[in-house]
Amino acid sequence: METTVIAMVLHQLMELEEEEALRRRAHRRRVMMLAAYWHLANIESLTVYAQINRAMPVLRLFYAEEETRADFRLSRASITGLLVLLQQERHHGWGPVIEVLVFLFWLASGAYYRVVSRAFDMPKTTVHNVVHRVCEAIVAVMPKVIRVPSTADEQQVVSDGFARLAGHEVFRKVMGAIDGCHIRIKAPGQPHAQCYMNRKLFASYQLQAVCDHAGRFIDVFVGFPGSVHDARVLRSSPLYRRAIYPPPGTFLLGDGGYPCLEQPIGLLTPYKNPVRGVDRQRFNGYHSKARAIVERAFGMMKTRWRAIFLHALEVSVSFDPDVIVACTVLHNICLGNDDVLAVDDMDPDEPACGEAETASGMALRDRITDELTL
């Protein structure tokens, strides 16, 4: 009996020693592999990317030079322009092309990590990390893509464009159209949920944007919850506080949800209904034709990313603003590459009741109205 017990103990000890030896050999192999990788990674000309299954349908079509809009909602030229702008070249990871495609597919599929994980044969946690990394990179390059016209030539192009939109030379003084847009989000938990409920009774973030005559965004401001009035969002924005744009003597066009201003920035709104007098009706008509471009810009962006803008964003509340800003950047990149989608018929956000108009703003509007009759 004792001999049997001793034999069993010796056998167990031998097995433990063998397992320990195997662990040591495996550890030595890992150390050698890391050392080799470290040596190779320090060679500047060598790029080492993780392997991905290019036989997956979404990648097979992309690398076969097929149309990309169906899967990524961007043309191939727009995707190339985005890659050039980001300059994400690295010597490890999945590579800039794969990561950008993962992010775009995530936007196009309605922001579900599970769907993207299956499409790319990639772990869901990896998809999450890639999406956040690329989104942050796009937000970081926003100043290069979304900026106000700074030179006289650029401003002249914008003013000429708005005169054509309105159909009258007086509107050459317009430097942009401003509006707010409610972006649906998942309502956060209590006690802050009510703050995000807008007047249409769904949770949202406010996107304030100024666009030029071509529908390109030249200023965006995101971050206020849906319950906040458009005029308060305006007063809190850098555009209003810094008063750098539009230049003196020019103005923006806004709907009735904004106050009519001359200082600190020029902002003209339509005359409130009922409109009395032919001159005022004429002003409102020209104003509406020129200002409609900002609603069209929102429509183009929502049409491209209908999977997320027509439903609540399925991400955390803290990540929502970055996603919204990234979509505005992509919108401008697409317009720069003549990548335009037909706009869906969507009901524009109705303006909230406007605040009291300033005397100077009303005087400015009356002067513009008088010029229309000359």
PDB file of N, CA and C in Angstrom, residues 91-123:
ATOM      1  N   HIS A  91       3.277  51.233 -37.985  1.00  0.00           N
ATOM      2  CA  HIS A  91       4.049  50.027 -38.252  1.00  0.00           C
ATOM      3  C   HIS A  91       3.506  48.825 -37.499  1.00  0.00           C
ATOM      4  N   HIS A  92       2.246  48.882 -37.111  1.00  0.00           N
ATOM      5  CA  HIS A  92       1.636  47.752 -36.422  1.00  0.00           C
ATOM      6  C   HIS A  92       0.118  47.919 -36.493  1.00  0.00           C
ATOM      7  N   GLY A  93      -0.599  46.966 -35.953  1.00  0.00           N
ATOM      8  CA  GLY A  93      -2.056  47.052 -35.923  1.00  0.00           C
ATOM      9  C   GLY A  93      -2.682  46.537 -37.207  1.00  0.00           C
ATOM     10  N   TRP A  94      -3.900  46.993 -37.483  1.00  0.00           N
ATOM     11  CA  TRP A  94      -4.656  46.496 -38.629  1.00  0.00           C
ATOM     12  C   TRP A  94      -4.369  47.274 -39.898  1.00  0.00           C
ATOM     13  N   GLY A  95      -3.720  48.404 -39.783  1.00  0.00           N
ATOM     14  CA  GLY A  95      -3.451  49.211 -40.955  1.00  0.00           C
ATOM     15  C   GLY A  95      -4.518  50.272 -41.161  1.00  0.00           C
ATOM     16  N   PRO A  96      -4.155  51.424 -41.738  1.00  0.00           N
ATOM     17  CA  PRO A  96      -5.094  52.539 -41.858  1.00  0.00           C
ATOM     18  C   PRO A  96      -6.288  52.233 -42.748  1.00  0.00           C
ATOM     19  N   VAL A  97      -6.106  51.489 -43.822  1.00  0.00           N
ATOM     20  CA  VAL A  97      -7.219  51.212 -44.728  1.00  0.00           C
ATOM     21  C   VAL A  97      -8.284  50.378 -44.032  1.00  0.00           C
ATOM     22  N   ILE A  98      -7.870  49.293 -43.383  1.00  0.00           N
ATOM     23  CA  ILE A  98      -8.819  48.413 -42.708  1.00  0.00           C
ATOM     24  C   ILE A  98      -9.549  49.164 -41.602  1.00  0.00           C
ATOM     25  N   GLU A  99      -8.828  49.947 -40.828  1.00  0.00           N
ATOM     26  CA  GLU A  99      -9.459  50.648 -39.708  1.00  0.00           C
ATOM     27  C   GLU A  99     -10.475  51.682 -40.198  1.00  0.00           C
ATOM     28  N   VAL A 100     -10.165  52.406 -41.261  1.00  0.00           N
ATOM     29  CA  VAL A 100     -11.120  53.369 -41.806  1.00  0.00           C
ATOM     30  C   VAL A 100     -12.345  52.642 -42.363  1.00  0.00           C
ATOM     31  N   LEU A 101     -12.143  51.511 -43.022  1.00  0.00           N
ATOM     32  CA  LEU A 101     -13.276  50.751 -43.553  1.00  0.00           C
ATOM     33  C   LEU A 101     -14.160  50.224 -42.423  1.00  0.00           C
ATOM     34  N   VAL A 102     -13.553  49.796 -41.338  1.00  0.00           N
ATOM     35  CA  VAL A 102     -14.329  49.319 -40.191  1.00  0.00           C
ATOM     36  C   VAL A 102     -15.191  50.457 -39.644  1.00  0.00           C
ATOM     37  N   PHE A 103     -14.608  51.639 -39.507  1.00  0.00           N
ATOM     38  CA  PHE A 103     -15.359  52.776 -38.972  1.00  0.00           C
ATOM     39  C   PHE A 103     -16.507  53.162 -39.900  1.00  0.00           C
ATOM     40  N   LEU A 104     -16.238  53.244 -41.196  1.00  0.00           N
ATOM     41  CA  LEU A 104     -17.287  53.635 -42.145  1.00  0.00           C
ATOM     42  C   LEU A 104     -18.397  52.592 -42.201  1.00  0.00           C
ATOM     43  N   PHE A 105     -18.036  51.318 -42.151  1.00  0.00           N
ATOM     44  CA  PHE A 105     -19.054  50.264 -42.162  1.00  0.00           C
ATOM     45  C   PHE A 105     -19.889  50.315 -40.886  1.00  0.00           C
ATOM     46  N   TRP A 106     -19.243  50.665 -39.792  1.00  0.00           N
ATOM     47  CA  TRP A 106     -19.954  50.816 -38.517  1.00  0.00           C
ATOM     48  C   TRP A 106     -21.002  51.925 -38.613  1.00  0.00           C
ATOM     49  N   LEU A 107     -20.636  53.057 -39.215  1.00  0.00           N
ATOM     50  CA  LEU A 107     -21.602  54.133 -39.408  1.00  0.00           C
ATOM     51  C   LEU A 107     -22.725  53.701 -40.347  1.00  0.00           C
ATOM     52  N   ALA A 108     -22.353  53.030 -41.432  1.00  0.00           N
ATOM     53  CA  ALA A 108     -23.347  52.652 -42.435  1.00  0.00           C
ATOM     54  C   ALA A 108     -24.305  51.580 -41.940  1.00  0.00           C
ATOM     55  N   SER A 109     -23.857  50.759 -40.984  1.00  0.00           N
ATOM     56  CA  SER A 109     -24.675  49.637 -40.523  1.00  0.00           C
ATOM     57  C   SER A 109     -25.542  49.989 -39.316  1.00  0.00           C
ATOM     58  N   GLY A 110     -25.479  51.218 -38.867  1.00  0.00           N
ATOM     59  CA  GLY A 110     -26.318  51.616 -37.749  1.00  0.00           C
ATOM     60  C   GLY A 110     -25.653  51.526 -36.402  1.00  0.00           C
ATOM     61  N   ALA A 111     -24.326  51.567 -36.387  1.00  0.00           N
ATOM     62  CA  ALA A 111     -23.568  51.646 -35.132  1.00  0.00           C
ATOM     63  C   ALA A 111     -23.735  50.419 -34.240  1.00  0.00           C
ATOM     64  N   TYR A 112     -23.751  49.216 -34.833  1.00  0.00           N
ATOM     65  CA  TYR A 112     -23.778  47.980 -34.055  1.00  0.00           C
ATOM     66  C   TYR A 112     -22.424  47.279 -34.196  1.00  0.00           C
ATOM     67  N   TYR A 113     -21.701  47.152 -33.079  1.00  0.00           N
ATOM     68  CA  TYR A 113     -20.393  46.505 -33.131  1.00  0.00           C
ATOM     69  C   TYR A 113     -20.510  45.042 -33.543  1.00  0.00           C
ATOM     70  N   ARG A 114     -21.583  44.402 -33.160  1.00  0.00           N
ATOM     71  CA  ARG A 114     -21.762  42.981 -33.467  1.00  0.00           C
ATOM     72  C   ARG A 114     -21.815  42.750 -34.979  1.00  0.00           C
ATOM     73  N   VAL A 115     -22.531  43.616 -35.686  1.00  0.00           N
ATOM     74  CA  VAL A 115     -22.653  43.481 -37.139  1.00  0.00           C
ATOM     75  C   VAL A 115     -21.290  43.649 -37.814  1.00  0.00           C
ATOM     76  N   VAL A 116     -20.539  44.652 -37.393  1.00  0.00           N
ATOM     77  CA  VAL A 116     -19.231  44.916 -37.981  1.00  0.00           C
ATOM     78  C   VAL A 116     -18.266  43.780 -37.665  1.00  0.00           C
ATOM     79  N   SER A 117     -18.353  43.241 -36.456  1.00  0.00           N
ATOM     80  CA  SER A 117     -17.494  42.130 -36.055  1.00  0.00           C
ATOM     81  C   SER A 117     -17.657  40.941 -36.994  1.00  0.00           C
ATOM     82  N   ARG A 118     -18.880  40.638 -37.348  1.00  0.00           N
ATOM     83  CA  ARG A 118     -19.120  39.508 -38.251  1.00  0.00           C
ATOM     84  C   ARG A 118     -18.689  39.830 -39.669  1.00  0.00           C
ATOM     85  N   ALA A 119     -18.901  41.063 -40.095  1.00  0.00           N
ATOM     86  CA  ALA A 119     -18.569  41.429 -41.467  1.00  0.00           C
ATOM     87  C   ALA A 119     -17.074  41.383 -41.734  1.00  0.00           C
ATOM     88  N   PHE A 120     -16.262  41.698 -40.721  1.00  0.00           N
ATOM     89  CA  PHE A 120     -14.814  41.750 -40.898  1.00  0.00           C
ATOM     90  C   PHE A 120     -14.093  40.579 -40.243  1.00  0.00           C
ATOM     91  N   ASP A 121     -14.854  39.655 -39.628  1.00  0.00           N
ATOM     92  CA  ASP A 121     -14.242  38.528 -38.936  1.00  0.00           C
ATOM     93  C   ASP A 121     -13.226  39.031 -37.911  1.00  0.00           C
ATOM     94  N   MET A 122     -13.686  39.972 -37.087  1.00  0.00           N
ATOM     95  CA  MET A 122     -12.824  40.671 -36.139  1.00  0.00           C
ATOM     96  C   MET A 122     -13.514  40.668 -34.774  1.00  0.00           C
ATOM     97  N   PRO A 123     -12.775  40.501 -33.678  1.00  0.00           N
ATOM     98  CA  PRO A 123     -13.414  40.517 -32.358  1.00  0.00           C
ATOM     99  C   PRO A 123     -14.179  41.812 -32.097  1.00  0.00           C
TER     100      PRO A 123
END
